[in-house]
One Martini backbone bead per residue (centre of mass of N, CA, C, O) as a GRO file, in nm:
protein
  390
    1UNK     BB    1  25.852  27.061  15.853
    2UNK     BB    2  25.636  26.892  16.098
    3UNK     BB    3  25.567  26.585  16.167
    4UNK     BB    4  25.218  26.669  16.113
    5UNK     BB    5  25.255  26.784  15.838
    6UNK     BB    6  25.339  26.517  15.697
    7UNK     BB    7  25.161  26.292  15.801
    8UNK     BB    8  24.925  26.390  15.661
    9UNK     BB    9  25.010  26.409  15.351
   10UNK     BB   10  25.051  26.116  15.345
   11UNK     BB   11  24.750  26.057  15.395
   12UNK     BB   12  24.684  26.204  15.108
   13UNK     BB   13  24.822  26.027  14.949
   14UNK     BB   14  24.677  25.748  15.044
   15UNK     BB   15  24.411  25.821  14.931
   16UNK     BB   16  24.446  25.881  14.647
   17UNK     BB   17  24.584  25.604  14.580
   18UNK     BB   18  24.289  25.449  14.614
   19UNK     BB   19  24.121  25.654  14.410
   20UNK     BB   20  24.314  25.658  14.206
   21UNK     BB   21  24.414  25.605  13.850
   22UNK     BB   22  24.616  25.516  13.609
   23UNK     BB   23  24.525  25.415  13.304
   24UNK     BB   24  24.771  25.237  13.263
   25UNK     BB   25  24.663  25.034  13.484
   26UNK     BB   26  24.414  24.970  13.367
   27UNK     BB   27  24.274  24.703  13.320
   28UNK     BB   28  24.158  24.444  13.074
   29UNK     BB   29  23.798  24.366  13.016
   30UNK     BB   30  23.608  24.139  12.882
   31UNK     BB   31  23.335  24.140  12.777
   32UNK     BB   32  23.040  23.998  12.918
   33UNK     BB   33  22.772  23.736  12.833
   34UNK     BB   34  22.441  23.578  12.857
   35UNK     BB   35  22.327  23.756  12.636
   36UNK     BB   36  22.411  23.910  12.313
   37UNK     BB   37  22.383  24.229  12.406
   38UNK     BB   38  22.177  24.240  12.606
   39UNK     BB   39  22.320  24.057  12.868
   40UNK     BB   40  22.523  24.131  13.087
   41UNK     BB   41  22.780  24.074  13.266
   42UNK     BB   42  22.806  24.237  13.595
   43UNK     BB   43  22.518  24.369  13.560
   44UNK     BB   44  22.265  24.602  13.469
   45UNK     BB   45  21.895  24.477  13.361
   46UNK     BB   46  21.637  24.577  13.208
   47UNK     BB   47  21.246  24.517  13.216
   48UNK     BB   48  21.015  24.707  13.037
   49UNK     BB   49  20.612  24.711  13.098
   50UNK     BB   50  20.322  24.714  13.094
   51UNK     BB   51  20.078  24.593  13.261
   52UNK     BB   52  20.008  24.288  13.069
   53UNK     BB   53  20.266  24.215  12.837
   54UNK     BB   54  20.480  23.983  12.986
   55UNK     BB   55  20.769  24.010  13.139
   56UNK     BB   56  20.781  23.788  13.275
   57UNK     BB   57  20.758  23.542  13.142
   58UNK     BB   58  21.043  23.677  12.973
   59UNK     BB   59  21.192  23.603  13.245
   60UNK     BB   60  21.169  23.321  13.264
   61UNK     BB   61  21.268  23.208  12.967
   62UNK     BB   62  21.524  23.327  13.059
   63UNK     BB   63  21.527  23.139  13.319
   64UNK     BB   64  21.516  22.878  13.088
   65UNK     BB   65  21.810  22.894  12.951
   66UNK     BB   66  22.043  22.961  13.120
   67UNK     BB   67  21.970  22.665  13.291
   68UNK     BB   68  22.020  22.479  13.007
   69UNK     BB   69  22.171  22.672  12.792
   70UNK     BB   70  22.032  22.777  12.603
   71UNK     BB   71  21.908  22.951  12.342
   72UNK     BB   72  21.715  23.183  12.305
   73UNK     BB   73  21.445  23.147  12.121
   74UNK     BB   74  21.700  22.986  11.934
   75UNK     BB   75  21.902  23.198  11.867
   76UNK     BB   76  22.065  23.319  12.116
   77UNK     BB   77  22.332  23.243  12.273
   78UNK     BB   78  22.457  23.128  12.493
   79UNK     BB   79  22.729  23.228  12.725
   80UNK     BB   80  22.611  23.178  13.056
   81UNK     BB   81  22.549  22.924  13.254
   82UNK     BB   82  22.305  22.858  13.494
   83UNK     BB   83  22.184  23.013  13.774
   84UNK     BB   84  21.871  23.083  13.908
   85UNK     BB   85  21.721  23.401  14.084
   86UNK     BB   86  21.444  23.467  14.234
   87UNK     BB   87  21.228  23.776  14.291
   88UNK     BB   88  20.894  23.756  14.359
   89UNK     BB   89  20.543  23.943  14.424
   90UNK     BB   90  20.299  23.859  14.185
   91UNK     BB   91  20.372  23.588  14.169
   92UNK     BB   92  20.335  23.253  14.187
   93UNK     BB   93  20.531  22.999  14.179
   94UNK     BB   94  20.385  22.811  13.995
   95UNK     BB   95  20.390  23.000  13.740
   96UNK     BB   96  20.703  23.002  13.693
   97UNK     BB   97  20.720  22.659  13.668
   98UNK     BB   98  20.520  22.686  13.417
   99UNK     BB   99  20.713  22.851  13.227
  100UNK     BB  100  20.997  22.730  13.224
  101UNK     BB  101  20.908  22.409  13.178
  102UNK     BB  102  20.812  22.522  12.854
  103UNK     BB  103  21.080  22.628  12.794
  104UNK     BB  104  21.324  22.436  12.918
  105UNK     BB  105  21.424  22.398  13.185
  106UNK     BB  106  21.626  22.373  13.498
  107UNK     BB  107  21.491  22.328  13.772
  108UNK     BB  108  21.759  22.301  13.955
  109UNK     BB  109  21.864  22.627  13.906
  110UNK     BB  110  21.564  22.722  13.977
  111UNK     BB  111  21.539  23.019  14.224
  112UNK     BB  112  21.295  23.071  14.454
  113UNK     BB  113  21.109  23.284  14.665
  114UNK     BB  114  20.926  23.159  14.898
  115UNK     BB  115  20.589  23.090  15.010
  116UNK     BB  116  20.591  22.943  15.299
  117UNK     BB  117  20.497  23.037  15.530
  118UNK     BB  118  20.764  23.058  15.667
  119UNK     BB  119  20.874  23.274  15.462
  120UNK     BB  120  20.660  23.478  15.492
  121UNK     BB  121  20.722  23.529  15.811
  122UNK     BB  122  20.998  23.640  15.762
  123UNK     BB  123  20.950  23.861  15.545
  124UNK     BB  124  20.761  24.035  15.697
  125UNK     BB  125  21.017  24.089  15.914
  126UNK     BB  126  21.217  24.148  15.632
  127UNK     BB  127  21.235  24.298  15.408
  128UNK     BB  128  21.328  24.284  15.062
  129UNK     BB  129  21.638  24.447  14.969
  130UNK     BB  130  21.861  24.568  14.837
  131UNK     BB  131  22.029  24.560  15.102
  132UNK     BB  132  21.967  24.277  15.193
  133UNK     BB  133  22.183  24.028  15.327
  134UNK     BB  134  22.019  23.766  15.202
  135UNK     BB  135  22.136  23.832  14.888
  136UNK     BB  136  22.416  23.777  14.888
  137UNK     BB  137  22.410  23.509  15.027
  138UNK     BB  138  22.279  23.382  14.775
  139UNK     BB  139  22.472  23.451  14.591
  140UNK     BB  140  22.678  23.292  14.687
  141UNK     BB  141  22.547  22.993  14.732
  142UNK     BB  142  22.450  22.977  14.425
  143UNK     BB  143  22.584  23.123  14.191
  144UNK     BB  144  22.434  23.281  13.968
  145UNK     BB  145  22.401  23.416  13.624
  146UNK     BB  146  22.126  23.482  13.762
  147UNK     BB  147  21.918  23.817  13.869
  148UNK     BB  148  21.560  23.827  13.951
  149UNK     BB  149  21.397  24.126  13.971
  150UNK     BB  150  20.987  24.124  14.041
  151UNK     BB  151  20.936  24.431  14.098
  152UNK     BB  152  21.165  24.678  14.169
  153UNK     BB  153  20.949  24.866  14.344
  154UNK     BB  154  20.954  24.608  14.562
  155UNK     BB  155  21.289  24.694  14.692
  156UNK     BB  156  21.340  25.013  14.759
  157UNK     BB  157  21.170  25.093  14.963
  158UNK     BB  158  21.148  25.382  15.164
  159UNK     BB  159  21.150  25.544  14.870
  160UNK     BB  160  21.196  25.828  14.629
  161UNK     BB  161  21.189  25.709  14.311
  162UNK     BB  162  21.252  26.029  14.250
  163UNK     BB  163  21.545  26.055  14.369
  164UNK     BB  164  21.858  26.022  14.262
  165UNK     BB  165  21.982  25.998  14.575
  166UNK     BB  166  21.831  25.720  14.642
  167UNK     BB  167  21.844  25.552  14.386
  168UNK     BB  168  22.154  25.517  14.418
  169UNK     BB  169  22.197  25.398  14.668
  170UNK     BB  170  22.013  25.132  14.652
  171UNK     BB  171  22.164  25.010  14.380
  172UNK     BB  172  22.448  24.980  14.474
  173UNK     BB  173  22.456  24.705  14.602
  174UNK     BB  174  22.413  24.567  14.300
  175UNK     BB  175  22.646  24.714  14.156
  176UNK     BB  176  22.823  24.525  14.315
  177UNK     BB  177  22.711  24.213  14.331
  178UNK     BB  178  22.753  24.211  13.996
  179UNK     BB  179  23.070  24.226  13.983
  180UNK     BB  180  23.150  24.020  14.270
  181UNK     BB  181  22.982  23.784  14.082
  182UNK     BB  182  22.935  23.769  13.778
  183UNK     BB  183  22.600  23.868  13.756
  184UNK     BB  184  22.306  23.907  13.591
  185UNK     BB  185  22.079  24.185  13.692
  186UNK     BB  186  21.758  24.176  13.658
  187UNK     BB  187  21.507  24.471  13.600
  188UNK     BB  188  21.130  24.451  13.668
  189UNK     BB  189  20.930  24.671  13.506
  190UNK     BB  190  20.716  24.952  13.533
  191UNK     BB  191  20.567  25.139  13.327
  192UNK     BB  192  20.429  25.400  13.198
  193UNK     BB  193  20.188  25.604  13.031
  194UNK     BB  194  20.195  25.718  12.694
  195UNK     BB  195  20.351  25.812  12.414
  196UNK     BB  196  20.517  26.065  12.443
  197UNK     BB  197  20.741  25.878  12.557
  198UNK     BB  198  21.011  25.747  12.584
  199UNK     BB  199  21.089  25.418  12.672
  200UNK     BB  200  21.246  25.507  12.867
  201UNK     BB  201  21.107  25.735  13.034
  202UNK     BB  202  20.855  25.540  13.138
  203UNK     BB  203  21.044  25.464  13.334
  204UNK     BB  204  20.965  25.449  13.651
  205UNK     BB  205  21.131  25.732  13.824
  206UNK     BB  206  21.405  25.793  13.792
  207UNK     BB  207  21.688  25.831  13.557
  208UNK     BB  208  21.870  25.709  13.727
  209UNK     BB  209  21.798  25.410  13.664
  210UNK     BB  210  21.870  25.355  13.383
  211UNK     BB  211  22.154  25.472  13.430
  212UNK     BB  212  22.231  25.228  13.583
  213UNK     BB  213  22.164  25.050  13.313
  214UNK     BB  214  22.366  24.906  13.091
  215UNK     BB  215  22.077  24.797  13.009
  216UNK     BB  216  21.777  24.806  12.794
  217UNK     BB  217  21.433  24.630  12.802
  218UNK     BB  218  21.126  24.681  12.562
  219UNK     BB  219  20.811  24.618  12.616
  220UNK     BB  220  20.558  24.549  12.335
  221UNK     BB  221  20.276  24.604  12.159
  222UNK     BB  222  20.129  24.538  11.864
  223UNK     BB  223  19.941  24.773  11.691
  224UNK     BB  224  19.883  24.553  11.456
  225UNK     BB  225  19.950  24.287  11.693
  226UNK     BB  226  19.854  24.242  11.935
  227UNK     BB  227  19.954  23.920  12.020
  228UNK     BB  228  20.195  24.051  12.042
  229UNK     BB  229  20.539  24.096  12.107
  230UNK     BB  230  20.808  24.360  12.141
  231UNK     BB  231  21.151  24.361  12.181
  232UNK     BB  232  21.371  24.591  12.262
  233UNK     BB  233  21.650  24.807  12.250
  234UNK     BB  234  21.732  25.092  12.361
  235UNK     BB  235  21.986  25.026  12.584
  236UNK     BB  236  22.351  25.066  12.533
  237UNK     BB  237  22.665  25.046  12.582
  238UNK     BB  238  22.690  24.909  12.285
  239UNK     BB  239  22.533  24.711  12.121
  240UNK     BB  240  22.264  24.681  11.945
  241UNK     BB  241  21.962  24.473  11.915
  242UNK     BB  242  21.744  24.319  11.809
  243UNK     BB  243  21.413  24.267  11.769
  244UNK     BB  244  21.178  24.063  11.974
  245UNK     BB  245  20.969  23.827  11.872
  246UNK     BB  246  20.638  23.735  12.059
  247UNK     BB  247  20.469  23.508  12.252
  248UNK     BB  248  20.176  23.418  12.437
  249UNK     BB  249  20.079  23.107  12.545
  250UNK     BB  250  19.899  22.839  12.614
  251UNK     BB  251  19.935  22.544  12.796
  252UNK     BB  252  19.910  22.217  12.710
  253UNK     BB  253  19.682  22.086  12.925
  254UNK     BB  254  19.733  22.388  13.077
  255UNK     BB  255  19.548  22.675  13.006
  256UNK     BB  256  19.620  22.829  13.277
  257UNK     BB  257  19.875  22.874  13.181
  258UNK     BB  258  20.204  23.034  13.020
  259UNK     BB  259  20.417  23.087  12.752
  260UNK     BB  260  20.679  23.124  12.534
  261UNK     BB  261  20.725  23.220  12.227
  262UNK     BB  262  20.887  23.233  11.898
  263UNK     BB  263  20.922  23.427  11.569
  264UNK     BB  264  21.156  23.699  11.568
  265UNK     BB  265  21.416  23.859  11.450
  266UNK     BB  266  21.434  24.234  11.425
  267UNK     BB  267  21.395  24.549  11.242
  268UNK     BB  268  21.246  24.710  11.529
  269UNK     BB  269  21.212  25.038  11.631
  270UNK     BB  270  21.095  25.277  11.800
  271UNK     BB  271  20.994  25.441  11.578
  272UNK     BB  272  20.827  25.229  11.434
  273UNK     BB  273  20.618  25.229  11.691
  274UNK     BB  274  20.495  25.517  11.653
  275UNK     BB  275  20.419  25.506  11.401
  276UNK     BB  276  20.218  25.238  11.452
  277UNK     BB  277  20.056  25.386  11.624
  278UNK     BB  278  19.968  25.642  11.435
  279UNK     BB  279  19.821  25.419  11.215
  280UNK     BB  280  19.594  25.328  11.423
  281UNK     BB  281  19.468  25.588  11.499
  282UNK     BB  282  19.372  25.687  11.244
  283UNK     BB  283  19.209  25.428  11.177
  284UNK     BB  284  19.013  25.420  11.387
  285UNK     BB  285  18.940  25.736  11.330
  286UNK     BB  286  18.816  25.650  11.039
  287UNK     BB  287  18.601  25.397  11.155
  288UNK     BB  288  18.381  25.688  11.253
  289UNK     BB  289  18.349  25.746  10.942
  290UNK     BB  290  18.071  25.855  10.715
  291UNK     BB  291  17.850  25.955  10.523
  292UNK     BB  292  17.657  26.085  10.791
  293UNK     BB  293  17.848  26.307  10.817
  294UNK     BB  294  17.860  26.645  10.879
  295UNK     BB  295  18.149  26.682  10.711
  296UNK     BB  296  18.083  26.532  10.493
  297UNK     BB  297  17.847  26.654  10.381
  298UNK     BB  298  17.922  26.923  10.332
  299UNK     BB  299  18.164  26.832  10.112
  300UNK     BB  300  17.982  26.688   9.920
  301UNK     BB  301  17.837  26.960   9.850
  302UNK     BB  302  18.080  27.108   9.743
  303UNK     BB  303  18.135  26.875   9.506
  304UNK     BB  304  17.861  26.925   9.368
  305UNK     BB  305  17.881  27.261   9.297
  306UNK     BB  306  18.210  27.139   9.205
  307UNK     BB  307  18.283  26.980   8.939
  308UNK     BB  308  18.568  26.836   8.983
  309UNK     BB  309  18.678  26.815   9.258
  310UNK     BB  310  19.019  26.777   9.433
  311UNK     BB  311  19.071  27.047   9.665
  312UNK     BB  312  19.105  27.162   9.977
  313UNK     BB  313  19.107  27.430  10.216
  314UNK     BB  314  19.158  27.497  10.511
  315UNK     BB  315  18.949  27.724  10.519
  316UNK     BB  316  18.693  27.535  10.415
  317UNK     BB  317  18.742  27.338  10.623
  318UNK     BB  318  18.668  27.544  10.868
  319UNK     BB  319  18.393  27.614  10.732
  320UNK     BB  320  18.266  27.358  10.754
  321UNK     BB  321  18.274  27.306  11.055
  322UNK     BB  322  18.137  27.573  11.142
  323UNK     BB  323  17.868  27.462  10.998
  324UNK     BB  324  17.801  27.200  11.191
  325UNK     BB  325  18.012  27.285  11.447
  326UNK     BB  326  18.223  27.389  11.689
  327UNK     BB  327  18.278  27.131  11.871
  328UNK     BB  328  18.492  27.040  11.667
  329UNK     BB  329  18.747  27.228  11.736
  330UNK     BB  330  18.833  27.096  11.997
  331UNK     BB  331  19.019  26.880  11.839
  332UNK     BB  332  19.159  27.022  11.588
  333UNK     BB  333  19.216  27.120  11.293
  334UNK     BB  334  19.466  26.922  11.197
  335UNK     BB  335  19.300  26.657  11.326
  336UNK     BB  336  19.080  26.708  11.106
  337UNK     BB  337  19.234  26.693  10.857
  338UNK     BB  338  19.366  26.400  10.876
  339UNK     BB  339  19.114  26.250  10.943
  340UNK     BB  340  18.940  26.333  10.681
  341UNK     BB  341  19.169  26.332  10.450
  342UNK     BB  342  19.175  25.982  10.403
  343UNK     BB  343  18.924  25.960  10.356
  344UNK     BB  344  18.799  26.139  10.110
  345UNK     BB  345  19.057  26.000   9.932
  346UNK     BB  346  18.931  25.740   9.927
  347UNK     BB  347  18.612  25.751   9.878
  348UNK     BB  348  18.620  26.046   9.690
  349UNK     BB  349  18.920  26.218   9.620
  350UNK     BB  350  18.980  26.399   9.828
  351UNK     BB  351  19.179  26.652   9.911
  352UNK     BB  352  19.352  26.866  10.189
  353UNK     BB  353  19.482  27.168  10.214
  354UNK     BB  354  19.748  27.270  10.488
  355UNK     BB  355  19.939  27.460  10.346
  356UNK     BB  356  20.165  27.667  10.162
  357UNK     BB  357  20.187  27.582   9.871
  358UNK     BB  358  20.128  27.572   9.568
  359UNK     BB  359  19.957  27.475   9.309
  360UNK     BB  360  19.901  27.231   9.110
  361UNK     BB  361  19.894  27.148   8.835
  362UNK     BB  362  19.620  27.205   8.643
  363UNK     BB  363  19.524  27.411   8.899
  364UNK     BB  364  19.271  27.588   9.005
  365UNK     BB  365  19.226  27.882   9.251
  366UNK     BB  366  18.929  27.969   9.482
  367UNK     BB  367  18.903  27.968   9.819
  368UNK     BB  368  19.048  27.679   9.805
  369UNK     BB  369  18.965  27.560   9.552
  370UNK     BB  370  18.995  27.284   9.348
  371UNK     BB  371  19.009  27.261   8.998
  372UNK     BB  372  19.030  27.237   8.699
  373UNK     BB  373  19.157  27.471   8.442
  374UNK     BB  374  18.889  27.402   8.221
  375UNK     BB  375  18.666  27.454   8.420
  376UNK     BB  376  18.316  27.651   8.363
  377UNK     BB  377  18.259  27.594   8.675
  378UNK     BB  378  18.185  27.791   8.906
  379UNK     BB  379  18.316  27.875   9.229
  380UNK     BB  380  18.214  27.734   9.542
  381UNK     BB  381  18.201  27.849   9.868
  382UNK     BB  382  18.113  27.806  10.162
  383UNK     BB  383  18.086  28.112  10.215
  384UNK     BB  384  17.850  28.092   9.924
  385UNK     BB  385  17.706  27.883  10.074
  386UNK     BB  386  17.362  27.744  10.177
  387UNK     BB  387  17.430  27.534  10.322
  388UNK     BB  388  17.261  27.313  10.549
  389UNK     BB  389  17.265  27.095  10.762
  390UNK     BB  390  17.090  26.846  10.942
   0.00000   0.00000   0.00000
C-alpha cells in the first residue's frame, strides 16, 4: 500500500470517528423542562391553533410564567424560570405588554422584536428569518429561558412550507440554538380548517414541521362550551400531558385587551374534542327539524296508519325521503337516518333501524315496520301508503 492510499484511509477514518459514536461512549443527559411534559427544554415546541382561538395570548401567559417563575396557570410548576425573548408579527406590542402584565409577568425579562421606526426600518432591509443571525446574537445576549417565534409561517422565509427537504434545512438552525443555548423554543403556527383530519395534521405546511417538534400543543375551541378553549397535548417525544382549559377574557378597567384565565387540568383526549364535535353537529342539525317538516310528517302519516309503531326500516325511510322529493337523497341516506333517527325517538319515540341484525323481539317485521307481535292492525308500507305530502 503506497503512501497516498494509506493517507485517504486515514482520512476517512477520521471522518467516520467524528461521524458516528458507539452508544456506550453516548453520555447520559436528564431531559429538562420548563413546563413538565409540555415544554421541553433544548427543544422545538409547537402551539397550533385555528385563528382566531387564542394561541398568541396563551403563548404570552407561557412568557409571563418564565419569566415570573410562577406555576403555569397555578397548577404546572415552572421548572426553569428567566428571560423570555419574543418575535412576533401579527400583534402590536401593546397587546403582548398588556397580557403578561395581567398574567404577572416580570416585564423586565420579557424582551419582545421593538416596532419603533428605527426597528421597523431595519427589519424591513433585514428580514428576520430562522436563519437570521440576530437571533442567536439576541439569544447569546439576553440567554432566554424561552423563545417564541408567532406566527412561525412568517420566518421561514421564501421558502415552500410544504416541502419536507427545504422546512428541514429552515428549522435546522433552530434546532442547533435550542440545544446550544438550552432554551425551549416554542413556535406559534395556524392550523389548517377542516374536522377530518387529526391536530397534528391541521398543522399549516409539511408534516416534517411537527416531525422536527418534540412536543406539539394544540388548541381548540370546546364545541360545548365555545367561551372556553382547551389545550391538548397531541405530541410528545415522553409522556403526555393533561389537556388544560382556559377563558380569554377582558382585562378589568382596561376592557381594550385580554388576559387569559385558568380553569382546570383535565383528561381530555382529541378523541373527546371529536366526538363532541360530532354531538354539537348531530344537535344542530336536528334543532332544524320541526313537526312540519315533509318528513316527519311523512313517518308520522306511517305511525297513524299503524298504531303502535316504533321502528321503521331503512327501506321505508328511503321511500319516505323519495315521497317527499329526491333532492332529500343529496345528503345521503345514512345521515338523514342519523340526523332524523334521534329526532323522533326523543319526540315521537319512533327510532329507524338502519342496520341488518334481526329484529328484537317481542316485535314483527313486514315491509321492514316493527309493531308489537301481538298488533291485530294490519301493516301499511309507505310503499302501500296513498299518502302524499302537501
Amino acid at each position: 500500500m503506497d503512501n497516498e492510499q494509506r493517507t485517504k484511509e486515514d482520512r476517512e477514518k477520521q471522518l467516520l470517528s467524528k461521524l458516528f459514536t458507539p452508544l456506550s461512549e453516548v453520555v447520559d443527559e436528564p431531559k429538562t423542562y420548563v413546563f413538565s411534559p409540555y415544554v421541553p427544554s433544548g427543544k422545538l415546541t409547537g402551539l397550533i391553533a385555528l385563528p382566531g382561538v387564542g394561541k398568541t395570548k396563551f403563548a404570552d401567559g407561557l412568557a409571563a410564567y418564565v419569566s415570573a417563575g410562577k406555576p403555569m396557570f397555578g397548577n404546572v410548576p415552572c421548572e426553569k424560570s428567566g428571560s423570555v425573548l419574543i418575535f412576533s408579527t401579527e400583534d402590536d406590542c401593546v397587546d403582548h405588554k398588556k397580557t403578561v402584565a395581567a398574567c404577572g409577568g416580570n416585564m423586565e425579562k420579557v424582551f419582545i422584536l421593538s416596532q419603533s421606526d428605527a426597528a421597523l426600518d431595519w427589519t424591513a432591509s433585514n428580514p428576520v428569518k430562522f436563519s437570521s443571525p440576530i437571533i442567536e446574537t439576541a439569544i447569546k445576549s439576553i440567554r432566554p429561558a424561552m423563545v417564541i417565534f408567532d406566527p412561525i409561517q412568517q420566518y421561514f422565509g421564501r421558502i415552500d412550507s410544504n416541502s419536507q427537504t427545504e422546512t428541514s434545512s429552515a428549522l435546522a438552525p433552530l434546532v442547533k440554538l435550542a440545544r446550544k443555548y438550552d432554551c425551549a423554543i416554542v413556535l406559534v403556527g395556524h392550523a389548517g380548517k377542516g374536522n377530518n383530519d387529526s391536530l397534528q395534521a391541521k398543522a399549516i405546511g409539511s408534516t416534517n414541521i411537527v416531525g422536527q417538534m418534540r412536543s406539539m400543543l394544540s388548541i381548540v375551541r370546546d364545541p360545548e362550551c365555545p367561551s372556553e378553549n382547551i389545550v391538548i397535548h397531541v405530541k410528545s417525544n415522553n409522556v403526555h400531558g393533561d389537556s388544560i382549559r382556559y377563558k380569554i377574557l377582558p382585562i378589568p378597567d382596561d376592557e381594550d385587551f385580554a388576559k387569559v384565565e385558568f380553569i382546570r387540568t383535565e383528561k381530555y383526549s382529541e378523541s373527546d374534542y371529536r366526538k363532541s364535535i360530532k354531538q354539537m353537529e348531530r344537535i344542530k342539525a336536528e334543532e332544524e327539524i320541526t313537526e312540519d317538516d315533509p318528513i316527519v310528517k311523512t313517518i308520522l302519516h306511517l305511525a297513524n296508519q299503524n298504531k303502535g309503531l316504533v321502528r321503521i326500516g331503512r327501506k321505508d325511510m328511503e321511500k319516505a325521503v323519495e315521497t317527499v322529493g329526491s333532492d332529500y337523497l343529496s345528503e345521503g341516506l345514512e345521515s338523514i337516518c342519523k340526523r332524523y333517527g334521534s329526532w323522533l325517538q326523543r319526540n315521537h319515540g319512533i327510532s329507524i333501524k338502519t342496520g341488518t341484525s334481526q329484529p328484537i323481539k317481542p316485535f314483527r317485521i313486514l315491509n321492514e315496520i316493527m309493531l308489537p307481535e301481538k298488533s291485530p292492525d294490519r301493516v301499511i308500507s309507505i310503499k302501500q301508503s296513498t299518502y302524499s305530502p302537501p
